[in-house]
Coordinates of C-alpha atoms in Angstrom, one line a residue:
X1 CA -54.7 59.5 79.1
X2 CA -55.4 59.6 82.7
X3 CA -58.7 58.1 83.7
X4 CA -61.6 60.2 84.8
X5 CA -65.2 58.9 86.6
X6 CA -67.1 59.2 89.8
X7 CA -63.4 58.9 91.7
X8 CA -60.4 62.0 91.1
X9 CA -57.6 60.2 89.0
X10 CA -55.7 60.8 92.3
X11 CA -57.9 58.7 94.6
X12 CA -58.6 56.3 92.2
X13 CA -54.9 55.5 91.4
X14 CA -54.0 55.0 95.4
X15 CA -56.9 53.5 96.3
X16 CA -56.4 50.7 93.3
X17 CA -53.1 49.6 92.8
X18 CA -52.7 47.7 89.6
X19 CA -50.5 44.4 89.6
X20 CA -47.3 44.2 87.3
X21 CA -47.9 42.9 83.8
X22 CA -45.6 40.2 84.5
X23 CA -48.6 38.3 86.5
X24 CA -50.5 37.8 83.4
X25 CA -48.2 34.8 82.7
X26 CA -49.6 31.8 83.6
X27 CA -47.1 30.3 85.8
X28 CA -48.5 28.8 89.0
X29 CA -46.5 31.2 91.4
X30 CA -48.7 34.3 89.3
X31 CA -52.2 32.3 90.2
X32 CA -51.2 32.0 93.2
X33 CA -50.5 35.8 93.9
X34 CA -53.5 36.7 92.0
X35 CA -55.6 34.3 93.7
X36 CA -54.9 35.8 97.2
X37 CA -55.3 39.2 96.0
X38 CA -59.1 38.1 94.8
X39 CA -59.7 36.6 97.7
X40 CA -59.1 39.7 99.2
X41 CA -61.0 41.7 96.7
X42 CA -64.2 39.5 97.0
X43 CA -64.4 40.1 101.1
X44 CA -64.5 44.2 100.1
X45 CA -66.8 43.2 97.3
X46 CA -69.0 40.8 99.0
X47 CA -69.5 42.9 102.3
X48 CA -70.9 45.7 100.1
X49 CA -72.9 43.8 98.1
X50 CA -77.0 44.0 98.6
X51 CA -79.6 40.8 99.2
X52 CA -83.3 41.1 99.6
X53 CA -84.9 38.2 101.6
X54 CA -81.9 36.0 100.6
X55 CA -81.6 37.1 97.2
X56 CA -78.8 38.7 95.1
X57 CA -80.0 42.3 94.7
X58 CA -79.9 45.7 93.0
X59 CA -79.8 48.4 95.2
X60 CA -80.1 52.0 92.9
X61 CA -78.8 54.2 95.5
X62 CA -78.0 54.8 99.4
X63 CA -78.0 52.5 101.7
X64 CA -81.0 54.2 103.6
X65 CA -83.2 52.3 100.8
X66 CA -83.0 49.6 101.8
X67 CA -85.7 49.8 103.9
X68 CA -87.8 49.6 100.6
X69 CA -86.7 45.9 100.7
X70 CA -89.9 44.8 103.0
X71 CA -93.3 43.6 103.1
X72 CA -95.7 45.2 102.1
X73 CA -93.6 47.5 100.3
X74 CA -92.9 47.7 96.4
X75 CA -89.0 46.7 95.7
X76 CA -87.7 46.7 91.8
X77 CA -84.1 45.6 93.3
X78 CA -85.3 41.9 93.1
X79 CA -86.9 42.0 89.8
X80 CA -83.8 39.7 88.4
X81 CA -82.8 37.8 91.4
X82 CA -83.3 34.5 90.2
X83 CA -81.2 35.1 87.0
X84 CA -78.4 36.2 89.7
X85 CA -79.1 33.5 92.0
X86 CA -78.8 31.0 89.7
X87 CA -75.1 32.4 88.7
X88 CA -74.3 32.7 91.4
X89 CA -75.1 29.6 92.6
X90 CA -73.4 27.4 89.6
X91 CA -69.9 28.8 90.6
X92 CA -70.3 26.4 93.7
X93 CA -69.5 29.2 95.9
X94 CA -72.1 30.6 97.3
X95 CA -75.0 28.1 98.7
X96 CA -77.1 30.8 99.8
X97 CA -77.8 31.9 96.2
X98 CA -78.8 28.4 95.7
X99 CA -81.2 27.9 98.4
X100 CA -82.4 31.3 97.4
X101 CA -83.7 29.3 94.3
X102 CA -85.4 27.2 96.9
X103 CA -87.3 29.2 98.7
X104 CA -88.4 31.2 95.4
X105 CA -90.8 28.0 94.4
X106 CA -94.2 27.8 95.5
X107 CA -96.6 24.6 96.5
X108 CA -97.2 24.2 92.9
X109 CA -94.2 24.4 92.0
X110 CA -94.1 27.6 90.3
X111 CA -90.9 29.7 90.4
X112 CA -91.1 33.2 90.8
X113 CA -88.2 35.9 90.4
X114 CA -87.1 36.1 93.9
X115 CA -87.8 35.0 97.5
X116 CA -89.7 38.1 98.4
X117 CA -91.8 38.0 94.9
X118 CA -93.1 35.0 96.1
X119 CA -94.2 36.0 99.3
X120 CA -95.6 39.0 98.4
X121 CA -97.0 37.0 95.1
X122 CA -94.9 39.3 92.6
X123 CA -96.0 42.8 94.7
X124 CA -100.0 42.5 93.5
X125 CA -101.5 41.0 90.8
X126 CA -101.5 44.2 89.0
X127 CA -97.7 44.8 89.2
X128 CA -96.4 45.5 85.3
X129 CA -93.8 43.0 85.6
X130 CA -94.4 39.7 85.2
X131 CA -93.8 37.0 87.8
X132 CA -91.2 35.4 86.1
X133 CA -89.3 35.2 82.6
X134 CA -87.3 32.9 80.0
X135 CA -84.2 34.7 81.0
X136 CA -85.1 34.2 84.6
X137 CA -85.2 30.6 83.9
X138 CA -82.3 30.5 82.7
X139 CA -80.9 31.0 86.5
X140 CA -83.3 27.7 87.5
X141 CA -81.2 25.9 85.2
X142 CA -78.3 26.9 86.8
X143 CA -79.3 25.7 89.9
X144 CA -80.6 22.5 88.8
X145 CA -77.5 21.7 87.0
X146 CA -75.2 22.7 90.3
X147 CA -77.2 21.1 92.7
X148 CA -79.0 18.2 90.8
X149 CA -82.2 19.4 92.7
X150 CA -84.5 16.6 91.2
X151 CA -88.0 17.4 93.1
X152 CA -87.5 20.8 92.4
X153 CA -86.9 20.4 88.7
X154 CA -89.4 17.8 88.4
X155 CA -92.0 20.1 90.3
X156 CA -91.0 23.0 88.0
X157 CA -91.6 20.8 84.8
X158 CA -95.2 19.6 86.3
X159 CA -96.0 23.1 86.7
X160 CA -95.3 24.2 83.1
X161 CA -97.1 21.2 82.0
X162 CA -100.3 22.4 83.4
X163 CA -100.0 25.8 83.2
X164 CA -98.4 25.9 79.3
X165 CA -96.1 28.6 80.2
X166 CA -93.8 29.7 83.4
X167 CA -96.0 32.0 84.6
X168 CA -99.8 32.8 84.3
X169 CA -99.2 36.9 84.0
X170 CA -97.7 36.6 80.8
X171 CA -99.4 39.1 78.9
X172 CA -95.9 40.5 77.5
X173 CA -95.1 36.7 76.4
X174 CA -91.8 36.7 78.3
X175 CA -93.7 33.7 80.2
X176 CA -94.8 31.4 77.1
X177 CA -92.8 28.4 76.1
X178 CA -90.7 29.2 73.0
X179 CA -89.0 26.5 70.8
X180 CA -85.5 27.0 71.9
X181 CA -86.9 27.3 75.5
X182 CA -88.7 24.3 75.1
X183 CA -85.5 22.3 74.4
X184 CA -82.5 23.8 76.4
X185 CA -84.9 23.3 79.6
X186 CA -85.2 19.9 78.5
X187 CA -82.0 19.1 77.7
X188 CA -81.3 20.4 81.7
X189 CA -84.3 18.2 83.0
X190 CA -83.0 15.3 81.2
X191 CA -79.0 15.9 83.0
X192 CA -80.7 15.3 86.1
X193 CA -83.4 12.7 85.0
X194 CA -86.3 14.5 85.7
X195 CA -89.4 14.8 83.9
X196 CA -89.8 16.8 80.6
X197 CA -91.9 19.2 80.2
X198 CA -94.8 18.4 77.8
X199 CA -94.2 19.3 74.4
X200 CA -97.9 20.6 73.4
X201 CA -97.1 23.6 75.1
X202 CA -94.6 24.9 73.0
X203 CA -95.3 28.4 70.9
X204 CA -95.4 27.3 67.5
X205 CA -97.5 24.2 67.3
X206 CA -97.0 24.6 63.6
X207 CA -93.3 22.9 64.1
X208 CA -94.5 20.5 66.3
X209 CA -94.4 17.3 63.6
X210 CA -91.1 18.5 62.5
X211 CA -89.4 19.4 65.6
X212 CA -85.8 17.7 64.7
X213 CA -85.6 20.5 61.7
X214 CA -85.8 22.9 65.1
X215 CA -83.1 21.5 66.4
X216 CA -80.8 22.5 63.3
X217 CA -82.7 26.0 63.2
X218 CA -81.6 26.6 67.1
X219 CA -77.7 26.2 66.1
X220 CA -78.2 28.8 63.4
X221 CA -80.1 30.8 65.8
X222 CA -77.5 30.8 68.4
X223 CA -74.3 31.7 65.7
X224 CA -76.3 34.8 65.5
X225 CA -77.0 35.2 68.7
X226 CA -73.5 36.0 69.5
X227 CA -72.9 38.0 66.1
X228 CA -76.1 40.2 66.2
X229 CA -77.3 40.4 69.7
X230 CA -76.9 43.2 71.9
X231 CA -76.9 44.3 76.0
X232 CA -78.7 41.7 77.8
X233 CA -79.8 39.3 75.2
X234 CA -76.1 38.8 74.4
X235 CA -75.5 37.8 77.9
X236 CA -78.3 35.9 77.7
X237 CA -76.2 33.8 74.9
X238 CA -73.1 33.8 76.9
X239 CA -75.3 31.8 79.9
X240 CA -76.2 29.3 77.6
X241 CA -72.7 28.8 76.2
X242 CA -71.5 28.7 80.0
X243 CA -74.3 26.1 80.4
X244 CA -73.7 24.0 77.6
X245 CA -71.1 21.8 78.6
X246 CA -72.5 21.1 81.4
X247 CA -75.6 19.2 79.6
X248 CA -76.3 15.1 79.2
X249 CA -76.3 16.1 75.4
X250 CA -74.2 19.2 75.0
X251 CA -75.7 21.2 72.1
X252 CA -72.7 22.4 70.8
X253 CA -69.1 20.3 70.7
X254 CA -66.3 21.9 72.9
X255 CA -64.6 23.7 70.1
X256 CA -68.3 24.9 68.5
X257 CA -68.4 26.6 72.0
X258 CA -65.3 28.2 72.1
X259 CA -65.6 29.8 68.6
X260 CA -69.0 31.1 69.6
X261 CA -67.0 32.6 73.0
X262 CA -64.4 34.4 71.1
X263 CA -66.7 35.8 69.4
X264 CA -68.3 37.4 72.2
X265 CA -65.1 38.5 73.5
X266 CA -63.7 40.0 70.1
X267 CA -67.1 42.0 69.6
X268 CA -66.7 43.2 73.8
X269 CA -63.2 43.0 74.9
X270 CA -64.0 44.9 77.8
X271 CA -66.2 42.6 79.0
X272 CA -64.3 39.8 81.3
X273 CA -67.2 37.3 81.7
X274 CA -66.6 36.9 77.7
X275 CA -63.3 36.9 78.3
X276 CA -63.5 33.8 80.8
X277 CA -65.7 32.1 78.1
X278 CA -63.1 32.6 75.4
X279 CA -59.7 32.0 77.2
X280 CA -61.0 30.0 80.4
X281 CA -59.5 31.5 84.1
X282 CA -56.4 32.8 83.2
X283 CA -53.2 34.7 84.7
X284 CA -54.5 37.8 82.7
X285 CA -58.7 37.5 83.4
X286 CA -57.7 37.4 86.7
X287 CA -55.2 40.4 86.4
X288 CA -58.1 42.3 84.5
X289 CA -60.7 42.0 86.8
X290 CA -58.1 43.3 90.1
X291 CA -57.8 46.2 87.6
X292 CA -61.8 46.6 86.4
X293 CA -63.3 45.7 89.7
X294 CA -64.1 48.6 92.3
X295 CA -62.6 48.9 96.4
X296 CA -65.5 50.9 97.3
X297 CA -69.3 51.0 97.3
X298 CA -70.2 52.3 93.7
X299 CA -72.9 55.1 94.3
X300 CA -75.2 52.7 92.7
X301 CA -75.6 49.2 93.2
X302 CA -77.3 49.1 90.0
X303 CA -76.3 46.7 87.2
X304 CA -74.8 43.4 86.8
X305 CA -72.5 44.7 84.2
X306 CA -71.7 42.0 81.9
X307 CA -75.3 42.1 80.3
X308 CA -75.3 45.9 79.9
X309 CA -73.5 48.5 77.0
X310 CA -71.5 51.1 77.8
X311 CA -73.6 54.2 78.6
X312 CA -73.0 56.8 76.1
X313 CA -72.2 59.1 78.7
X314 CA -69.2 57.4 79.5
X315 CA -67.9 56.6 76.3
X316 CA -68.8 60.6 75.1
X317 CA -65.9 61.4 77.7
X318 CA -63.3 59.3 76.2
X319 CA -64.6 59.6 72.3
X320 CA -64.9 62.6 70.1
X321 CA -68.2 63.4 68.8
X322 CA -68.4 60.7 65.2
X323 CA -65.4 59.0 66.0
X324 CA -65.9 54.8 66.1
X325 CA -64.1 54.0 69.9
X326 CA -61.1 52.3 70.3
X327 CA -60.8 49.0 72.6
X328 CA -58.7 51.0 74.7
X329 CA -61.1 54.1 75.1
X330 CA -63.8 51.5 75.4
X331 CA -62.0 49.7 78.3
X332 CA -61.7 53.1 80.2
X333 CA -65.7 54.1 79.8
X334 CA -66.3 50.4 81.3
X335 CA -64.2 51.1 84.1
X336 CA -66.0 54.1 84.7
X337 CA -69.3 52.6 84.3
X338 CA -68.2 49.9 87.0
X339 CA -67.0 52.5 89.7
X340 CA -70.8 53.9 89.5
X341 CA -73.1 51.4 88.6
X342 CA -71.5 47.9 89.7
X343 CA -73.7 45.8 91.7
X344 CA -71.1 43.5 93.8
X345 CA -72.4 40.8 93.0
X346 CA -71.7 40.6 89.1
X347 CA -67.7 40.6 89.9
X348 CA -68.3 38.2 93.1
X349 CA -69.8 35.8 90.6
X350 CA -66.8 36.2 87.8
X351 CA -64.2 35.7 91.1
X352 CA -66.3 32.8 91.9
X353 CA -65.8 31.2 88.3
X354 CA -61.5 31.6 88.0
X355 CA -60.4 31.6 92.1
X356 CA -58.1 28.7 92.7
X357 CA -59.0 27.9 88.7
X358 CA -56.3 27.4 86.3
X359 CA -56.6 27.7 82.3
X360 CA -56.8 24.0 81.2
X361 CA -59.8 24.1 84.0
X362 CA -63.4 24.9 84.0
X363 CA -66.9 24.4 86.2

């Protein structure tokens, strides 16, 4: 079937020639080839890609808004920055992501969700989103594990000791200090020996005398995480498995991680960030994402498209009305989805994590 999106079939097969299927081998020659080819992808990639005050960045439409991207104006692009930054950053790749980390903490050694949100102190007090998140702390961890950034970790920990949560406007809770919070960020603070966070401040005070029973709950927890979850909370799983083995005290042994990967990948096959979790940086991933990954500006610089589903109205072109999709038709509505919606900076960071990588390697 030929392939239809924002692009004609015509255009879209010139403008992205696909390498021969004999490069998925893994032979070194192959890496090689496909190595220079992403190296020349990630220059297109990277020049279109959007930052706001330093940070990784959505930009929902033309270039002209960018403009929207100053003081004392209102900007949503950055609402997830430091969850980007901090992906960014682990690859090793890209030390402006990590010193956007930086800048994002304050005096007391609050973190907020991007450089500008801390300037402007989140757009008001009476923004709707809160300053911060558990998801967006996830990217903090991230940093502090590339960089081994020990004042700012232990500054960060201070601060949620005395505050009892990562943020003060946490009236949705995504702010409060959950079990499983409580101990990954831990286990991170203790890889760099810096100072736990306090453990009164946890959300259920009613596990705190039997806290090592907690500890067998969370690997329950996060084997269905990757069976059950969906769109970004999936992801959200995936960047603690990417996390993991980088830990003092893993949580999970090397082959408990990869089980928990495939499964990822087997329930999204489309989606190569699992991919690279299941099978590691090889010949094919990298073949796959010179396929997946736009040449041009998508129309909207709008999602980092490894936490999102497949919009139904992409898949509706591929799949009759109450048919269950194939991978194949699946694979095509992703594609799609990627020529309109990709942000740049979600296929900089998977380049990031396989370029001059081979299988038996990872970060």
């Amino acid at each position: 079937m030929a392939e239809t999106g924002p692009g004609s079939p015509k255009n879209t097969a010139r403008s992205e020639p696909q390498p021969s299927t004999d490069l998925a081998s893994d032979t070194e020659a192959n890496h090689e080839k496909l190595d220079q080819e992403l190296r020349k992808l990630r220059s297109i990639i990277y020049s279109y890609s959007f930052k706001c005050y330093g940070s990784a960045s959505k930009l929902v439409g033309p270039d002209i808004i960018k403009d929207r991207c100053s003081i004392p104006y209102r900007f949503t692009g950055d609402g997830d920055s430091a969850l980007w930054n901090g992906l960014l950053c682990f690859t090793g790749r890209n030390p402006w992501a990590c010193d956007a980390i930086k800048k994002s903490q304050s005096e007391d050694g609050r973190i907020w969700r991007s450089t500008r949100r801390k300037l402007t102190e989140n757009d008001g007090n009476d923004y709707p989103q809160a300053s911060f998140s558990r998801d967006m702390a996830r990217g903090v961890m991230l940093y502090i594990l590339q960089t081994r950034d020990r004042n700012l970790a232990s500054r960060w920990s201070d601060y949620i000791s005395e505050n009892g949560a990562l943020c003060p406007d946490h009236t949705d809770w995504s702010c409060d200090i959950r079990a499983q919070s409580y101990r990954r960020i831990n286990h991170v603070l203790a890889t760099v020996e810096a100072q736990d966070i306090s453990f009164s401040h946890t959300v259920f005070p009613c596990m705190w005398p039997t806290y090592p029973v907690t500890s067998a709950l969370h690997e329950t927890v996060m084997e269905h995480r990757v069976e059950k979850n969906e769109s970004f909370h999936l992801h959200l799983a995936a960047i603690d498995l990417l996390m993991d083995s980088q830990l003092k005290k893993p949580l999970y042994d090397d082959e408990s991680r990869r089980d928990m990967a495939r499964v990822l990948f087997r329930r999204k096959p489309y989606n190569l960030f699992y991919q690279y979790l299941a099978q590691g940086p090889t010949a094919e991933l990298k073949r796959r994402i010179l396929a997946f990954a736009p040449r041009e500006r998508p129309p909207y610089l709008a999602q980092w498209v490894w936490e999102r589903e497949i919009p139904a109205r992409d898949i509706e072109k591929y799949v009759p009305s109450g048919q269950t999709p194939t991978d194949e038709q699946l694979e095509k509505a992703f594609r799609d989805y990627v020529k309109l919606e990709s942000m740049g900076w979600d296929f900089v960071f998977l380049i990031d994590l396989v370029l001059e990588k081979r299988p038996e390697e990872s970060i």
